Short mmCIF file of N, CA and C and ligand atoms in Angstrom, two decimals:
data_model
loop_
_atom_site.label_atom_id
_atom_site.label_comp_id
_atom_site.label_asym_id
_atom_site.label_seq_id
_atom_site.Cartn_x
_atom_site.Cartn_y
_atom_site.Cartn_z
N MET A 1 0.82 -1.20 0.03
CA MET A 1 0.12 0.01 0.21
C MET A 1 0.67 1.05 0.13
N ASN A 2 0.08 2.32 -0.11
CA ASN A 2 0.91 3.64 -0.48
C ASN A 2 0.47 4.46 0.74
N SER A 3 0.80 5.80 0.76
CA SER A 3 0.68 6.81 1.95
C SER A 3 -0.58 7.12 1.68
N GLN A 4 -1.45 7.18 0.60
CA GLN A 4 -2.93 7.32 0.61
C GLN A 4 -3.79 6.21 1.01
N ALA A 5 -3.21 5.30 1.51
CA ALA A 5 -4.21 4.06 1.91
C ALA A 5 -4.88 4.44 3.21
N GLY A 6 -6.43 4.44 3.02
CA GLY A 6 -7.00 4.85 4.07
C GLY A 6 -7.59 6.08 4.02
N GLN A 7 -7.15 6.98 3.18
CA GLN A 7 -7.61 8.42 3.24
C GLN A 7 -8.86 8.49 2.76
N VAL A 8 -9.70 9.42 3.38
CA VAL A 8 -10.89 9.61 3.10
C VAL A 8 -11.22 10.64 2.00
N VAL A 9 -12.04 10.24 1.09
CA VAL A 9 -12.62 11.17 0.11
C VAL A 9 -14.16 11.51 0.52
N VAL A 10 -14.73 13.03 0.46
CA VAL A 10 -15.92 13.30 0.85
C VAL A 10 -16.52 13.36 -0.41
N LEU A 11 -17.83 12.88 -0.41
CA LEU A 11 -18.50 12.99 -1.95
C LEU A 11 -20.01 13.59 -1.28
N ASP A 12 -20.36 14.66 -1.77
CA ASP A 12 -21.88 15.06 -1.88
C ASP A 12 -22.73 14.04 -2.49
N ARG A 13 -23.93 13.76 -2.34
CA ARG A 13 -24.94 12.85 -2.86
C ARG A 13 -25.53 13.25 -4.11
N ASP A 14 -26.62 14.10 -4.09
CA ASP A 14 -27.44 14.40 -5.12
C ASP A 14 -26.73 15.29 -6.08
N GLY A 15 -26.69 14.82 -7.27
CA GLY A 15 -25.99 15.69 -8.35
C GLY A 15 -24.58 15.20 -8.69
N VAL A 16 -24.03 14.41 -7.72
CA VAL A 16 -22.72 13.85 -7.90
C VAL A 16 -22.69 12.17 -7.92
N ILE A 17 -23.53 11.81 -7.04
CA ILE A 17 -23.59 10.11 -7.36
C ILE A 17 -24.82 9.94 -7.95
N ASN A 18 -25.93 10.61 -7.59
CA ASN A 18 -27.11 10.20 -8.43
C ASN A 18 -27.74 11.59 -9.00
N ARG A 19 -28.87 11.32 -9.79
CA ARG A 19 -29.76 12.49 -10.31
C ARG A 19 -30.19 13.17 -9.33
N GLU A 20 -30.03 14.66 -9.55
CA GLU A 20 -30.54 15.60 -8.65
C GLU A 20 -32.19 15.63 -9.05
N SER A 21 -33.00 16.02 -8.23
CA SER A 21 -34.40 16.17 -8.42
C SER A 21 -34.68 17.68 -7.61
N ALA A 22 -35.46 18.33 -8.39
CA ALA A 22 -36.22 19.51 -7.95
C ALA A 22 -37.13 18.98 -6.73
N SER A 23 -37.68 17.97 -6.95
CA SER A 23 -38.86 17.52 -6.08
C SER A 23 -38.36 16.52 -4.95
N PHE A 24 -36.75 16.41 -4.86
CA PHE A 24 -36.34 15.70 -3.94
C PHE A 24 -36.36 14.09 -4.15
N ILE A 25 -35.18 13.44 -3.83
CA ILE A 25 -35.16 11.95 -3.91
C ILE A 25 -36.05 11.44 -2.56
N LYS A 26 -37.18 10.84 -2.90
CA LYS A 26 -38.17 10.46 -1.67
C LYS A 26 -38.05 8.84 -1.36
N THR A 27 -37.52 8.06 -2.63
CA THR A 27 -37.76 6.82 -2.53
C THR A 27 -36.89 5.98 -3.19
N PRO A 28 -36.43 4.95 -2.74
CA PRO A 28 -35.31 4.25 -3.42
C PRO A 28 -35.68 4.06 -5.12
N GLU A 29 -36.87 4.26 -5.47
CA GLU A 29 -37.16 4.01 -6.87
C GLU A 29 -36.63 5.36 -7.44
N GLU A 30 -36.94 6.59 -6.93
CA GLU A 30 -36.37 7.71 -7.30
C GLU A 30 -34.79 7.83 -7.41
N TRP A 31 -34.14 7.08 -6.72
CA TRP A 31 -32.88 6.97 -6.63
C TRP A 31 -32.15 6.43 -7.60
N ARG A 32 -31.41 7.14 -8.98
CA ARG A 32 -30.68 6.65 -9.86
C ARG A 32 -29.34 7.15 -10.07
N PRO A 33 -28.41 6.31 -10.05
CA PRO A 33 -27.15 6.68 -10.29
C PRO A 33 -26.88 7.43 -11.65
N LEU A 34 -25.82 8.33 -11.48
CA LEU A 34 -25.34 9.19 -12.75
C LEU A 34 -24.37 8.22 -13.38
N PRO A 35 -24.17 8.44 -14.72
CA PRO A 35 -23.46 7.35 -15.49
C PRO A 35 -22.04 7.40 -14.98
N GLY A 36 -21.32 6.23 -14.78
CA GLY A 36 -19.84 6.41 -14.35
C GLY A 36 -19.72 6.63 -12.71
N SER A 37 -20.90 6.97 -12.00
CA SER A 37 -20.55 7.15 -10.52
C SER A 37 -20.06 5.89 -9.93
N MET A 38 -21.11 4.97 -10.25
CA MET A 38 -20.69 3.58 -9.35
C MET A 38 -19.21 3.22 -9.38
N GLU A 39 -18.88 3.26 -10.80
CA GLU A 39 -17.68 2.80 -11.29
C GLU A 39 -16.55 3.59 -10.62
N ALA A 40 -16.80 4.98 -10.54
CA ALA A 40 -15.65 5.93 -9.69
C ALA A 40 -15.51 5.09 -8.51
N ILE A 41 -16.73 5.08 -7.66
CA ILE A 41 -16.87 4.54 -6.38
C ILE A 41 -16.14 3.30 -6.10
N GLY A 42 -16.30 2.58 -6.88
CA GLY A 42 -15.45 1.20 -7.13
C GLY A 42 -14.22 1.20 -7.26
N ARG A 43 -13.63 2.42 -8.01
CA ARG A 43 -12.18 2.32 -8.48
C ARG A 43 -11.83 3.02 -7.15
N LEU A 44 -12.21 3.91 -6.49
CA LEU A 44 -11.53 4.60 -5.48
C LEU A 44 -11.38 3.58 -4.20
N SER A 45 -12.53 2.92 -3.90
CA SER A 45 -12.57 1.74 -2.95
C SER A 45 -11.33 0.82 -3.31
N ARG A 46 -11.40 0.19 -4.37
CA ARG A 46 -10.43 -0.66 -4.47
C ARG A 46 -8.88 -0.05 -4.71
N ALA A 47 -8.61 1.15 -4.59
CA ALA A 47 -7.37 1.70 -4.57
C ALA A 47 -6.93 2.14 -3.15
N GLY A 48 -8.06 2.01 -2.13
CA GLY A 48 -7.80 1.98 -0.84
C GLY A 48 -8.20 3.20 -0.17
N TYR A 49 -8.99 4.00 -1.04
CA TYR A 49 -9.50 5.20 -0.37
C TYR A 49 -10.84 4.83 0.48
N ARG A 50 -11.02 5.59 1.52
CA ARG A 50 -12.31 5.42 2.26
C ARG A 50 -13.19 6.56 1.71
N LEU A 51 -14.75 6.22 1.52
CA LEU A 51 -15.45 7.08 1.20
C LEU A 51 -16.66 7.42 2.19
N ALA A 52 -16.82 8.93 2.33
CA ALA A 52 -17.82 9.25 3.25
C ALA A 52 -18.85 10.21 2.61
N LEU A 53 -20.06 10.22 2.58
CA LEU A 53 -20.86 10.82 1.96
C LEU A 53 -21.41 12.00 2.99
N ALA A 54 -21.53 13.40 2.37
CA ALA A 54 -21.86 14.57 3.15
C ALA A 54 -23.04 15.13 2.60
N THR A 55 -24.33 14.89 2.93
CA THR A 55 -25.37 15.08 2.14
C THR A 55 -26.42 16.14 3.00
N ASN A 56 -26.95 17.30 2.39
CA ASN A 56 -27.99 17.63 3.16
C ASN A 56 -29.53 17.03 2.72
N GLN A 57 -30.05 16.94 3.78
CA GLN A 57 -31.53 16.01 3.33
C GLN A 57 -32.68 16.91 4.01
N SER A 58 -32.92 18.13 3.66
CA SER A 58 -33.89 18.83 4.43
C SER A 58 -35.19 18.38 3.86
N GLY A 59 -35.30 17.45 3.21
CA GLY A 59 -36.75 16.83 2.80
C GLY A 59 -37.33 16.38 4.15
N LEU A 60 -36.30 15.64 4.87
CA LEU A 60 -36.79 15.05 6.34
C LEU A 60 -37.43 16.36 7.13
N ALA A 61 -36.83 17.37 7.20
CA ALA A 61 -37.55 18.53 7.83
C ALA A 61 -38.96 18.98 7.40
N ARG A 62 -38.73 18.98 6.04
CA ARG A 62 -40.01 19.39 5.39
C ARG A 62 -41.22 18.06 5.20
N GLY A 63 -40.89 17.07 5.94
CA GLY A 63 -41.82 15.92 5.77
C GLY A 63 -42.17 15.40 4.65
N LEU A 64 -41.11 15.49 3.55
CA LEU A 64 -41.33 14.80 2.17
C LEU A 64 -40.86 13.19 2.36
N PHE A 65 -40.13 12.77 3.30
CA PHE A 65 -39.97 11.53 3.50
C PHE A 65 -39.59 11.38 5.03
N ASP A 66 -39.35 10.09 5.46
CA ASP A 66 -38.73 9.77 6.93
C ASP A 66 -37.30 9.23 6.87
N GLU A 67 -37.07 8.89 7.81
CA GLU A 67 -35.86 8.35 8.05
C GLU A 67 -35.64 6.98 7.63
N ALA A 68 -36.79 6.16 7.56
CA ALA A 68 -36.71 4.75 7.15
C ALA A 68 -36.63 5.10 5.64
N ALA A 69 -37.14 5.93 5.10
CA ALA A 69 -37.14 6.22 3.54
C ALA A 69 -35.55 6.38 3.07
N LEU A 70 -35.20 7.33 4.18
CA LEU A 70 -33.76 7.65 3.65
C LEU A 70 -33.06 6.41 3.87
N THR A 71 -32.99 5.57 4.90
CA THR A 71 -32.33 4.44 5.16
C THR A 71 -32.31 3.55 3.85
N ALA A 72 -33.64 3.31 3.53
CA ALA A 72 -33.92 2.45 2.51
C ALA A 72 -33.08 2.86 0.96
N ILE A 73 -33.11 4.30 0.62
CA ILE A 73 -32.29 4.81 -0.40
C ILE A 73 -30.86 4.39 -0.02
N HIS A 74 -30.32 4.75 1.15
CA HIS A 74 -28.97 4.86 1.18
C HIS A 74 -28.64 3.00 1.20
N ARG A 75 -29.50 2.17 1.33
CA ARG A 75 -29.15 0.73 1.35
C ARG A 75 -28.87 0.49 0.01
N LYS A 76 -30.08 1.07 -0.92
CA LYS A 76 -30.03 0.78 -2.54
C LYS A 76 -28.35 1.45 -2.99
N LEU A 77 -28.02 2.56 -2.57
CA LEU A 77 -26.88 3.36 -2.92
C LEU A 77 -25.73 2.23 -2.48
N THR A 78 -25.66 1.91 -1.29
CA THR A 78 -24.75 0.97 -0.94
C THR A 78 -24.65 -0.13 -1.57
N ALA A 79 -25.63 -0.92 -1.93
CA ALA A 79 -25.72 -2.12 -2.58
C ALA A 79 -25.24 -2.11 -4.28
N CYS A 80 -25.78 -0.98 -4.67
CA CYS A 80 -25.33 -0.66 -5.76
C CYS A 80 -23.76 -0.57 -6.11
N ALA A 81 -23.36 0.34 -5.06
CA ALA A 81 -21.56 0.51 -5.04
C ALA A 81 -21.25 -0.85 -4.66
N ALA A 82 -21.67 -1.59 -3.91
CA ALA A 82 -21.07 -2.90 -3.96
C ALA A 82 -20.84 -3.77 -5.03
N GLU A 83 -21.88 -3.56 -5.77
CA GLU A 83 -21.83 -4.40 -7.00
C GLU A 83 -20.74 -4.02 -7.80
N HIS A 84 -20.09 -2.78 -7.71
CA HIS A 84 -19.02 -2.26 -8.45
C HIS A 84 -18.01 -2.25 -7.92
N GLY A 85 -17.84 -3.23 -6.68
CA GLY A 85 -16.64 -3.04 -5.85
C GLY A 85 -16.48 -2.14 -4.99
N GLY A 86 -17.29 -1.21 -4.85
CA GLY A 86 -17.09 -0.08 -4.04
C GLY A 86 -17.63 -0.04 -2.59
N LYS A 87 -17.10 0.58 -1.58
CA LYS A 87 -17.72 0.59 -0.21
C LYS A 87 -17.83 1.94 0.42
N ILE A 88 -19.01 2.24 0.84
CA ILE A 88 -19.43 3.50 1.36
C ILE A 88 -19.05 3.31 2.97
N ASP A 89 -17.82 4.20 3.46
CA ASP A 89 -17.78 3.82 4.69
C ASP A 89 -18.53 4.71 5.88
N GLY A 90 -19.36 5.76 5.32
CA GLY A 90 -20.22 6.11 6.40
C GLY A 90 -21.21 7.41 5.34
N ILE A 91 -22.16 7.36 5.91
CA ILE A 91 -23.16 8.33 5.08
C ILE A 91 -23.55 9.36 6.26
N PHE A 92 -23.19 10.58 6.06
CA PHE A 92 -23.47 11.47 7.08
C PHE A 92 -24.29 12.56 6.37
N PHE A 93 -25.73 12.87 7.18
CA PHE A 93 -26.78 13.60 6.49
C PHE A 93 -27.03 14.80 7.56
N CYS A 94 -27.63 15.92 6.87
CA CYS A 94 -28.29 16.71 7.70
C CYS A 94 -29.79 16.77 7.69
N PRO A 95 -30.37 16.55 8.63
CA PRO A 95 -32.00 16.46 8.69
C PRO A 95 -32.79 17.53 8.61
N HIS A 96 -32.01 18.88 8.68
CA HIS A 96 -32.65 20.13 9.16
C HIS A 96 -32.91 20.87 7.89
N GLY A 97 -33.94 22.00 8.14
CA GLY A 97 -34.49 22.96 7.30
C GLY A 97 -33.25 24.20 7.09
N PRO A 98 -33.49 24.75 6.17
CA PRO A 98 -32.71 25.90 5.89
C PRO A 98 -32.81 26.78 7.00
N GLY A 99 -33.86 26.99 7.68
CA GLY A 99 -34.12 28.25 8.79
C GLY A 99 -33.83 27.81 10.21
N GLU A 100 -33.25 26.37 10.20
CA GLU A 100 -33.23 25.93 11.74
C GLU A 100 -31.86 26.28 12.31
N GLY A 101 -31.01 26.95 11.47
CA GLY A 101 -29.73 27.39 12.19
C GLY A 101 -28.58 26.36 12.57
N CYS A 102 -28.92 25.07 12.17
CA CYS A 102 -28.12 23.93 12.66
C CYS A 102 -26.48 24.26 12.10
N ARG A 103 -25.57 23.15 12.85
CA ARG A 103 -24.28 23.24 12.47
C ARG A 103 -24.06 22.41 11.39
N CYS A 104 -24.99 21.61 10.71
CA CYS A 104 -24.38 20.51 9.85
C CYS A 104 -24.69 20.62 8.36
N ARG A 105 -25.92 21.73 8.26
CA ARG A 105 -26.39 21.89 6.91
C ARG A 105 -25.44 22.74 5.98
N LYS A 106 -24.86 21.98 5.37
CA LYS A 106 -23.62 22.59 4.37
C LYS A 106 -24.39 23.99 3.60
N PRO A 107 -23.45 25.32 3.86
CA PRO A 107 -22.17 25.12 3.64
C PRO A 107 -21.58 25.03 5.12
N ALA A 108 -22.44 24.98 5.97
CA ALA A 108 -21.95 24.86 7.67
C ALA A 108 -20.78 23.27 7.18
N THR A 109 -19.89 23.15 8.61
CA THR A 109 -18.98 22.34 8.20
C THR A 109 -19.14 21.23 9.30
N GLY A 110 -20.47 21.17 9.85
CA GLY A 110 -20.72 20.08 10.94
C GLY A 110 -20.57 18.65 10.56
N LEU A 111 -21.07 18.27 9.19
CA LEU A 111 -20.88 17.20 8.51
C LEU A 111 -19.56 16.70 8.68
N LEU A 112 -18.65 17.68 8.21
CA LEU A 112 -17.14 17.13 7.85
C LEU A 112 -16.52 16.82 9.36
N GLU A 113 -16.87 17.56 10.48
CA GLU A 113 -16.51 17.38 11.50
C GLU A 113 -16.96 15.97 12.05
N GLN A 114 -18.23 15.55 12.03
CA GLN A 114 -18.91 14.13 12.28
C GLN A 114 -18.00 13.16 11.66
N ILE A 115 -17.54 13.35 10.10
CA ILE A 115 -16.64 12.43 9.51
C ILE A 115 -15.63 12.34 10.30
N GLU A 116 -14.92 13.36 10.70
CA GLU A 116 -13.63 13.05 11.15
C GLU A 116 -13.66 12.41 12.68
N SER A 117 -14.50 12.67 13.53
CA SER A 117 -14.71 11.94 14.60
C SER A 117 -15.36 10.58 14.52
N SER A 118 -16.04 10.39 13.43
CA SER A 118 -16.57 9.05 13.28
C SER A 118 -15.77 8.04 12.67
N LEU A 119 -15.03 8.57 11.49
CA LEU A 119 -14.23 7.79 11.17
C LEU A 119 -12.70 7.84 11.29
N GLY A 120 -12.43 8.90 12.43
CA GLY A 120 -11.05 8.97 13.02
C GLY A 120 -10.02 9.32 11.93
N CYS A 121 -10.58 10.49 11.37
CA CYS A 121 -9.52 10.87 10.24
C CYS A 121 -9.28 12.24 10.40
N GLU A 122 -8.58 12.86 9.30
CA GLU A 122 -8.10 14.39 9.34
C GLU A 122 -8.53 14.73 8.00
N LEU A 123 -9.45 15.64 7.55
CA LEU A 123 -10.05 16.04 6.49
C LEU A 123 -9.10 17.04 5.91
N ARG A 124 -8.33 17.77 6.48
CA ARG A 124 -7.43 18.88 5.71
C ARG A 124 -6.68 18.23 4.54
N GLY A 125 -7.05 19.14 3.64
CA GLY A 125 -6.22 18.76 2.39
C GLY A 125 -7.04 17.62 1.45
N ARG A 126 -8.17 16.96 2.18
CA ARG A 126 -8.54 15.71 1.29
C ARG A 126 -9.64 16.38 0.51
N TRP A 127 -9.92 15.46 -0.73
CA TRP A 127 -10.88 16.21 -1.64
C TRP A 127 -12.28 15.89 -1.12
N PHE A 128 -12.93 17.00 -1.30
CA PHE A 128 -14.37 16.75 -1.15
C PHE A 128 -15.17 17.33 -2.48
N VAL A 129 -15.84 16.48 -2.85
CA VAL A 129 -16.57 16.41 -4.64
C VAL A 129 -17.86 16.95 -4.04
N GLY A 130 -18.25 17.98 -5.06
CA GLY A 130 -19.65 18.41 -4.85
C GLY A 130 -20.09 19.05 -6.27
N ASP A 131 -21.55 19.37 -6.18
CA ASP A 131 -22.10 20.01 -7.25
C ASP A 131 -22.27 21.30 -7.17
N SER A 132 -22.57 21.78 -5.94
CA SER A 132 -23.25 22.99 -5.53
C SER A 132 -22.18 23.96 -4.75
N LEU A 133 -22.66 25.15 -4.79
CA LEU A 133 -21.77 26.22 -4.03
C LEU A 133 -21.59 25.85 -2.71
N ARG A 134 -22.52 25.34 -1.99
CA ARG A 134 -22.22 25.19 -0.51
C ARG A 134 -21.49 23.85 -0.19
N ASP A 135 -21.29 23.19 -1.06
CA ASP A 135 -20.39 22.02 -1.36
C ASP A 135 -18.76 22.74 -0.98
N LEU A 136 -18.57 23.54 -2.08
CA LEU A 136 -17.31 23.93 -2.32
C LEU A 136 -16.96 24.73 -1.05
N ILE A 137 -17.92 25.93 -0.34
CA ILE A 137 -17.84 26.40 0.47
C ILE A 137 -17.45 25.76 1.90
N ALA A 138 -18.27 24.74 2.11
CA ALA A 138 -17.94 23.92 3.51
C ALA A 138 -16.65 23.25 3.26
N ALA A 139 -15.98 22.67 2.07
CA ALA A 139 -14.61 22.19 1.70
C ALA A 139 -13.82 23.20 2.16
N ARG A 140 -13.81 24.53 1.57
CA ARG A 140 -13.03 25.63 1.67
C ARG A 140 -12.79 25.84 3.17
N ASP A 141 -13.86 25.83 3.73
CA ASP A 141 -13.86 26.38 5.37
C ASP A 141 -13.16 25.45 6.23
N HIS A 142 -12.96 24.20 5.62
CA HIS A 142 -12.95 23.11 6.66
C HIS A 142 -11.43 22.92 6.07
N GLY A 143 -10.86 23.29 5.22
CA GLY A 143 -9.67 23.12 4.87
C GLY A 143 -9.34 22.15 3.87
N CYS A 144 -10.48 21.41 3.33
CA CYS A 144 -10.54 20.44 2.17
C CYS A 144 -10.08 21.11 0.95
N GLN A 145 -9.83 20.05 -0.14
CA GLN A 145 -9.53 20.48 -1.39
C GLN A 145 -10.83 20.51 -1.99
N PRO A 146 -11.59 21.62 -2.39
CA PRO A 146 -12.55 21.57 -2.98
C PRO A 146 -12.66 21.37 -4.67
N VAL A 147 -13.58 20.18 -4.90
CA VAL A 147 -13.77 19.87 -5.99
C VAL A 147 -15.32 19.67 -6.62
N LEU A 148 -15.07 20.37 -7.85
CA LEU A 148 -16.42 20.56 -8.42
C LEU A 148 -16.65 19.58 -9.68
N VAL A 149 -17.92 18.93 -9.59
CA VAL A 149 -18.25 18.47 -11.00
C VAL A 149 -19.50 18.88 -11.73
N ARG A 150 -19.17 18.79 -12.99
CA ARG A 150 -20.38 19.40 -13.89
C ARG A 150 -21.44 18.73 -14.00
N THR A 151 -21.93 18.04 -13.11
CA THR A 151 -23.38 17.17 -13.09
C THR A 151 -24.17 17.77 -12.27
N GLY A 152 -25.30 17.59 -12.17
CA GLY A 152 -26.45 18.11 -10.92
C GLY A 152 -26.33 19.61 -11.33
N ASN A 153 -26.12 20.43 -10.24
CA ASN A 153 -25.86 21.75 -10.41
C ASN A 153 -24.73 22.33 -10.97
N GLY A 154 -23.66 21.40 -11.20
CA GLY A 154 -22.37 21.75 -11.28
C GLY A 154 -21.98 22.87 -12.34
N ILE A 155 -22.85 22.69 -13.50
CA ILE A 155 -22.43 23.74 -14.65
C ILE A 155 -22.78 25.14 -14.23
N ALA A 156 -24.01 25.23 -13.37
CA ALA A 156 -24.30 26.52 -13.00
C ALA A 156 -23.26 27.10 -11.89
N THR A 157 -23.02 26.31 -11.15
CA THR A 157 -22.07 26.61 -9.80
C THR A 157 -20.64 27.00 -10.44
N GLU A 158 -20.14 26.46 -11.69
CA GLU A 158 -19.04 26.79 -12.16
C GLU A 158 -18.88 28.17 -12.49
N LYS A 159 -19.90 28.95 -12.98
CA LYS A 159 -20.17 30.41 -13.20
C LYS A 159 -19.93 31.12 -12.11
N LEU A 160 -20.01 30.68 -11.00
CA LEU A 160 -20.25 31.31 -9.53
C LEU A 160 -18.82 31.46 -8.82
N LEU A 161 -17.94 30.37 -9.35
CA LEU A 161 -16.87 30.26 -8.58
C LEU A 161 -15.88 31.57 -8.29
N GLU A 162 -15.87 32.33 -9.35
CA GLU A 162 -14.92 33.70 -9.15
C GLU A 162 -15.60 34.94 -8.16
N ASN A 163 -16.75 34.80 -8.22
CA ASN A 163 -17.41 35.62 -7.51
C ASN A 163 -17.50 35.40 -6.02
N ASN A 164 -17.24 34.24 -5.61
CA ASN A 164 -17.25 33.61 -4.41
C ASN A 164 -15.99 33.17 -3.75
N ASN A 165 -15.07 33.78 -4.40
CA ASN A 165 -13.50 33.61 -3.75
C ASN A 165 -13.11 32.14 -3.58
N LEU A 166 -13.76 31.56 -4.86
CA LEU A 166 -13.19 30.12 -4.96
C LEU A 166 -12.51 29.91 -5.93
N ASN A 167 -10.96 30.17 -5.88
CA ASN A 167 -10.13 30.06 -6.96
C ASN A 167 -9.16 28.90 -7.18
N ASP A 168 -9.37 28.05 -6.04
CA ASP A 168 -8.33 26.91 -5.84
C ASP A 168 -9.22 25.51 -6.17
N VAL A 169 -10.38 25.57 -6.96
CA VAL A 169 -11.21 24.43 -7.02
C VAL A 169 -10.87 23.86 -8.19
N PHE A 170 -10.90 22.48 -8.09
CA PHE A 170 -10.37 21.36 -9.33
C PHE A 170 -11.88 21.23 -9.81
N VAL A 171 -11.98 21.19 -11.29
CA VAL A 171 -13.24 21.12 -11.97
C VAL A 171 -13.06 19.94 -12.83
N PHE A 172 -13.99 18.99 -12.89
CA PHE A 172 -14.23 17.93 -13.73
C PHE A 172 -15.50 17.64 -14.30
N ASP A 173 -15.66 16.73 -15.26
CA ASP A 173 -16.93 16.77 -15.95
C ASP A 173 -17.79 15.90 -14.99
N ASP A 174 -17.47 14.63 -14.34
CA ASP A 174 -18.20 14.12 -13.66
C ASP A 174 -17.33 13.25 -12.59
N LEU A 175 -17.89 12.39 -11.61
CA LEU A 175 -17.25 12.02 -10.61
C LEU A 175 -16.26 11.02 -11.07
N LEU A 176 -16.62 10.03 -12.19
CA LEU A 176 -15.60 9.25 -12.64
C LEU A 176 -14.28 9.90 -13.30
N GLU A 177 -14.29 11.19 -14.03
CA GLU A 177 -13.27 11.88 -14.19
C GLU A 177 -12.64 12.48 -13.03
N ALA A 178 -13.31 12.86 -12.15
CA ALA A 178 -12.58 13.24 -10.92
C ALA A 178 -11.91 12.01 -10.22
N ALA A 179 -12.40 10.95 -10.10
CA ALA A 179 -11.68 9.85 -9.55
C ALA A 179 -10.67 9.44 -10.12
N CYS A 180 -10.61 9.26 -11.61
CA CYS A 180 -9.42 8.94 -12.29
C CYS A 180 -8.16 9.74 -12.14
N ALA A 181 -8.53 11.25 -11.91
CA ALA A 181 -7.75 12.27 -11.56
C ALA A 181 -6.95 12.14 -10.52
N LEU A 182 -7.71 11.65 -9.41
CA LEU A 182 -7.17 11.49 -8.09
C LEU A 182 -6.16 10.26 -8.10
N LEU A 183 -6.92 9.20 -8.74
CA LEU A 183 -6.02 7.95 -8.81
C LEU A 183 -4.57 8.08 -9.44
N ARG A 184 -4.48 9.02 -10.43
CA ARG A 184 -3.32 9.47 -11.19
C ARG A 184 -2.64 10.24 -10.40
N ALA A 185 -3.03 11.00 -9.67
CA ALA A 185 -2.37 11.89 -8.67
C ALA A 185 -1.52 11.04 -7.67
N LYS A 186 -2.24 9.95 -7.49
CA LYS A 186 -1.58 9.21 -6.27
C LYS A 186 -0.46 8.66 -6.91
N ASN A 187 -0.33 8.35 -8.25
CA ASN A 187 1.01 7.58 -8.68
C ASN A 187 2.17 8.63 -9.06
N TRP A 188 1.75 9.85 -9.03
CA TRP A 188 2.97 11.12 -8.96
C TRP A 188 4.03 10.77 -8.24
N ARG A 189 5.17 10.90 -8.74
CA ARG A 189 6.29 10.60 -8.10
C ARG A 189 7.33 11.81 -8.05
N LYS A 190 7.97 11.97 -7.02
CA LYS A 190 9.20 12.99 -7.18
C LYS A 190 10.35 12.47 -7.85
N PRO A 191 11.28 13.31 -8.86
CA PRO A 191 12.06 12.36 -9.35
C PRO A 191 13.37 12.14 -8.45
N LYS A 192 14.10 11.07 -9.10
CA LYS A 192 15.09 10.76 -8.08
C LYS A 192 16.19 11.57 -7.90
N SER A 193 16.90 11.98 -6.81
CA SER A 193 17.64 12.89 -6.88
C SER A 193 19.18 12.14 -6.84
N GLY A 194 20.10 12.51 -7.66
CA GLY A 194 21.44 12.12 -7.83
C GLY A 194 21.63 11.09 -8.98
MG1 MG B 201 -25.42 18.11 -4.72
ZN1 ZN B 202 -28.34 20.22 10.37
#
């Protein structure tokens, strides 16, 4: 193994792993993976990365679905990832609404703190892949490497980077392209001296 073994990659869920829906993902049937996302998760897992999901699920606070439904959705996600050799090490969600002033709804960084204490890791410098501005802001504010994908809200989000002081964001077409880039970066070597 190498020095990256066991490093955590943080992923947003909707618009990164599965299709975004303005009317929320309320049932396992409505949960549909984006092309290549399951392969990306499989590749990262097989390379030794640990994967943590950080997702705002205000549909809970809005009463659109309950925790049992969310658990069923995540069971489908986990099973689908497993078919591709992928393992999700933890799913961390904010159940609150926008007006509740909680510390976990992105762009707040509470979910990232939960990941660190639950998985016993340090997220500084680690990749956090999202499609929305609030993902990138949470990543930046917590010292992660913000990574934007052009799926979900990603194309609209890309236009907002400059005005939000987000100049060090990596941008990829989708999660598979991001995963491949991370795996290539892992193999970067310093030239031998002498
Ligand atoms: Mg999203
Ligand atoms: Zn919250």
